[in-house]
Short mmCIF file of C-alpha atoms in Angstrom, two decimals:
data_model
loop_
_atom_site.label_atom_id
_atom_site.label_comp_id
_atom_site.label_asym_id
_atom_site.label_seq_id
_atom_site.Cartn_x
_atom_site.Cartn_y
_atom_site.Cartn_z
CA ALA A 26 -83.92 -63.85 -38.18
CA PRO A 27 -85.55 -66.60 -39.73
CA LEU A 28 -82.96 -66.50 -42.51
CA TRP A 29 -80.14 -66.78 -39.94
CA ALA A 30 -82.08 -69.55 -38.26
CA THR A 31 -82.11 -71.57 -41.42
CA ALA A 32 -78.29 -70.64 -42.24
CA HIS A 33 -77.57 -72.22 -39.07
CA VAL A 34 -78.67 -75.68 -40.56
CA THR A 35 -78.27 -75.08 -44.36
CA GLN A 36 -74.67 -73.90 -44.39
CA PHE A 37 -73.43 -77.10 -42.28
CA THR A 38 -75.27 -79.87 -43.47
CA LYS A 39 -75.90 -81.13 -47.34
CA ILE A 40 -78.63 -83.24 -49.10
CA GLY A 41 -77.87 -86.67 -48.26
CA TRP A 42 -76.93 -86.23 -44.43
CA ASP A 43 -79.04 -88.24 -41.67
CA LEU A 44 -80.93 -86.70 -39.12
CA ILE A 45 -79.63 -88.62 -35.78
CA GLU A 46 -82.56 -90.32 -34.11
CA VAL A 47 -83.70 -88.76 -30.81
CA GLY A 48 -81.75 -90.21 -27.79
CA SER A 49 -78.84 -90.70 -29.94
CA GLY A 50 -77.71 -87.27 -31.14
CA SER A 51 -81.32 -85.22 -30.83
CA GLY A 52 -83.30 -84.89 -28.11
CA GLN A 53 -84.37 -82.20 -25.60
CA LEU A 54 -82.22 -79.50 -23.36
CA PRO A 55 -83.09 -80.48 -19.55
CA GLN A 56 -84.05 -76.57 -19.02
CA GLY A 57 -85.77 -76.34 -22.53
CA GLY A 58 -84.89 -76.10 -25.98
CA PHE A 59 -83.64 -78.63 -28.31
CA TYR A 60 -80.92 -80.13 -30.30
CA ALA A 61 -80.49 -82.08 -33.40
CA THR A 62 -77.53 -83.62 -34.89
CA TYR A 63 -77.18 -84.19 -38.68
CA ALA A 64 -74.18 -86.70 -39.95
CA ASP A 65 -72.54 -87.21 -43.55
CA PRO A 66 -72.55 -91.10 -44.25
CA THR A 67 -69.77 -90.42 -46.37
CA THR A 68 -67.08 -88.55 -44.58
CA GLY A 69 -68.11 -88.80 -41.10
CA ASP A 70 -68.76 -85.10 -40.83
CA TRP A 71 -71.46 -83.65 -38.53
CA THR A 72 -73.45 -81.00 -37.40
CA LEU A 73 -75.03 -80.21 -34.15
CA THR A 74 -77.76 -77.37 -33.91
CA ILE A 75 -79.02 -76.20 -30.60
CA SER A 76 -82.08 -74.35 -30.00
CA LYS A 77 -83.50 -72.44 -26.83
CA ILE A 78 -85.89 -70.22 -28.04
CA SER A 79 -88.49 -68.68 -25.54
CA SER A 80 -92.76 -69.15 -26.11
CA ASP A 81 -92.62 -65.30 -26.51
CA HIS A 82 -90.05 -65.53 -29.78
CA ALA A 83 -92.08 -68.88 -30.78
CA SER A 84 -95.33 -67.23 -31.69
CA CYS A 85 -94.92 -67.26 -35.29
CA ILE A 86 -94.82 -71.06 -35.84
CA ARG A 87 -98.05 -72.93 -36.96
CA PRO A 88 -99.89 -74.79 -35.51
CA PRO A 89 -99.15 -72.61 -32.20
CA LEU A 90 -97.21 -74.48 -29.42
CA PRO A 91 -98.52 -74.91 -25.92
CA ASP A 92 -96.82 -72.60 -23.34
CA PHE A 93 -93.38 -73.78 -22.76
CA ALA A 94 -90.52 -72.06 -20.20
CA VAL A 95 -87.16 -72.26 -20.66
CA GLU A 96 -83.73 -71.26 -18.79
CA ALA A 97 -80.12 -70.62 -19.46
CA GLU A 98 -78.02 -73.69 -18.49
CA ASN A 99 -74.91 -75.35 -19.16
CA VAL A 100 -75.08 -78.33 -21.44
CA THR A 101 -72.31 -80.92 -21.61
CA PHE A 102 -72.59 -83.19 -25.02
CA GLU A 103 -70.91 -86.30 -24.48
CA LEU A 104 -69.29 -87.87 -28.05
CA HIS A 105 -69.09 -91.37 -29.21
CA PRO A 106 -65.54 -92.28 -29.35
CA LEU A 107 -66.03 -93.25 -33.03
CA VAL A 108 -67.16 -89.80 -33.93
CA LYS A 109 -65.12 -87.72 -36.13
CA ARG A 110 -63.76 -84.73 -34.02
CA SER A 111 -60.95 -83.11 -32.79
CA LYS A 112 -61.71 -79.04 -33.41
CA LEU A 113 -65.33 -77.76 -33.43
CA ALA A 114 -66.48 -74.76 -35.40
CA VAL A 115 -69.24 -72.64 -33.56
CA TRP A 116 -71.64 -70.49 -34.74
CA TYR A 117 -73.96 -68.33 -32.89
CA SER A 118 -77.39 -66.51 -32.91
CA ASN A 119 -78.83 -64.69 -29.89
CA PHE A 120 -82.60 -63.93 -30.97
CA GLY A 121 -83.62 -62.52 -27.79
CA ALA A 122 -81.09 -59.98 -27.13
CA PHE A 123 -81.12 -56.41 -28.62
CA HIS A 124 -79.25 -53.67 -29.22
CA PRO A 125 -81.03 -50.37 -27.94
CA ASN A 126 -82.12 -49.44 -31.50
CA GLY A 127 -84.17 -52.56 -31.51
CA SER A 128 -81.44 -54.81 -33.89
CA ILE A 129 -80.29 -58.10 -32.75
CA ARG A 130 -77.08 -58.21 -30.94
CA SER A 131 -75.68 -61.74 -32.50
CA LEU A 132 -76.71 -62.68 -35.68
CA PHE A 133 -74.76 -65.85 -37.26
CA GLU A 134 -71.33 -65.18 -35.59
CA ARG A 135 -68.28 -67.24 -35.85
CA LYS A 136 -67.07 -67.96 -32.31
CA ALA A 137 -63.72 -69.68 -31.27
CA ASP A 138 -63.50 -73.20 -32.11
CA ILE A 139 -63.91 -75.99 -29.82
CA GLU A 140 -60.48 -77.74 -29.08
CA LEU A 141 -61.52 -81.31 -27.97
CA THR A 142 -59.56 -83.31 -25.65
CA GLY A 143 -61.81 -85.66 -24.74
CA LEU A 144 -65.32 -86.85 -25.68
CA ALA A 145 -67.26 -84.19 -24.28
CA PHE A 146 -67.70 -80.51 -24.37
CA THR A 147 -69.81 -77.98 -22.22
CA LEU A 148 -71.63 -74.89 -23.92
CA GLU A 149 -73.42 -72.01 -21.70
CA VAL A 150 -76.54 -71.98 -23.61
CA PRO A 151 -78.41 -68.75 -22.87
CA VAL A 152 -82.37 -68.28 -23.57
CA GLY A 153 -83.20 -66.75 -27.09
CA SER A 154 -79.95 -68.51 -28.45
CA MET A 155 -79.19 -70.88 -31.32
CA PHE A 156 -75.38 -72.79 -32.00
CA THR A 157 -74.37 -74.78 -34.69
CA ILE A 158 -71.29 -76.72 -33.65
CA SER A 159 -69.51 -78.51 -36.52
CA THR A 160 -66.59 -80.58 -37.76
CA ILE A 161 -67.01 -78.13 -40.98
CA LEU A 162 -64.03 -75.94 -40.05
CA ASP A 163 -64.45 -74.04 -43.54
CA GLY A 164 -68.01 -72.79 -43.36
CA PRO A 165 -69.60 -69.59 -44.74
CA ALA A 166 -68.11 -66.25 -43.97
CA LYS A 167 -71.55 -63.84 -43.21
CA GLY A 168 -72.13 -61.14 -46.00
CA GLU A 169 -68.93 -62.36 -47.74
CA PRO A 170 -70.08 -64.64 -51.03
CA VAL A 171 -67.31 -66.79 -51.60
CA VAL A 172 -68.66 -65.86 -55.25
CA PRO A 173 -69.42 -62.41 -56.67
CA VAL A 174 -73.46 -62.34 -56.23
CA PRO A 175 -74.27 -61.55 -60.00
CA ALA A 176 -76.44 -58.86 -61.14
CA SER A 177 -80.33 -59.36 -60.27
CA GLN A 178 -82.22 -60.63 -63.26
CA PRO A 179 -85.91 -61.08 -61.75
CA SER A 180 -88.04 -63.78 -62.88
CA VAL A 181 -90.98 -62.85 -60.61
CA PRO A 182 -93.36 -60.97 -62.95
CA LEU A 183 -93.59 -57.52 -61.03
CA PRO A 184 -96.18 -56.19 -59.88
CA LEU A 185 -97.41 -59.55 -58.80
CA SER A 186 -100.88 -60.00 -57.98
CA ASP A 187 -102.78 -63.40 -57.53
CA ASN A 188 -106.68 -64.22 -55.93
CA PHE A 189 -105.60 -67.60 -55.10
CA GLU A 190 -108.87 -68.96 -56.53
CA SER A 191 -107.11 -71.34 -59.21
CA TYR A 192 -105.27 -73.42 -55.84
CA GLU A 193 -106.64 -76.42 -53.88
CA ILE A 194 -107.61 -75.60 -50.22
CA SER A 195 -104.45 -76.42 -48.40
CA LYS A 196 -101.75 -76.06 -51.07
CA GLU A 197 -99.25 -73.33 -51.27
CA ALA A 198 -99.44 -70.78 -54.28
CA LYS A 199 -96.65 -70.13 -56.51
CA TRP A 200 -93.85 -67.64 -55.54
CA TRP A 201 -94.42 -68.49 -51.67
CA SER A 202 -91.84 -69.98 -49.44
CA ASP A 203 -92.02 -70.88 -45.92
CA GLN A 204 -89.41 -70.28 -43.29
CA VAL A 205 -91.48 -71.36 -39.81
CA GLY A 206 -95.13 -72.19 -40.20
CA ALA A 207 -96.76 -73.16 -43.46
CA PHE A 208 -98.43 -70.31 -45.76
CA GLU A 209 -101.43 -72.11 -47.32
CA VAL A 210 -104.64 -71.42 -49.46
CA HIS A 211 -107.87 -71.56 -47.30
CA HIS A 212 -111.25 -70.14 -47.88
CA GLU A 213 -111.45 -66.55 -46.29
CA SER A 214 -114.31 -67.74 -43.70
CA ALA A 215 -114.10 -71.33 -42.91
CA SER A 216 -115.97 -72.84 -45.31
CA ALA A 217 -116.77 -70.67 -47.84
CA GLY A 218 -116.04 -67.21 -49.64
CA ASN A 219 -113.02 -66.21 -51.13
CA LYS A 220 -109.55 -68.18 -51.02
CA VAL A 221 -107.03 -66.56 -49.50
CA MET A 222 -103.23 -67.14 -48.45
CA ARG A 223 -102.90 -67.59 -44.55
CA GLN A 224 -99.92 -68.74 -42.36
#
């Protein structure tokens, strides 16, 4: 699921886009959750991400979050008159809704576009959901790469082993990458012992 949560942002933004400040395009939802808007200062394209994840699904976040409550709600977003608009692409995941076999029901699904006739639109935002609303209409097709995936040419030495002793405390080790939280090198117990990777 973290991969698809990441895709909700990275597939609809680029380096150089601005993160719009809280109160002007980013903030908290009335019944829990948050939203963030990213904008291209050159073209006027923009992407809004909306997330309403419950505390029991946020347990891997580091440092741990304080207890919080979220509830499903209808949220209306009002656009500035000068914002680029007409039709908006909608992508949806729900990390809290499962099939009987345990798999997630909705992962990075393209939904019907929002056809704007005014300066506002309303979304039903259930608990567990993440939305991407974007002026980028020709976004990715899940599982359908535009360019064929080349044959694997692994550059990671396998099998991989590391005792982490050569790294400074609170640094990330080679070959590790964060999705949510942080992996850092620390001593095995408080301030002594072997160095280990810890999330």
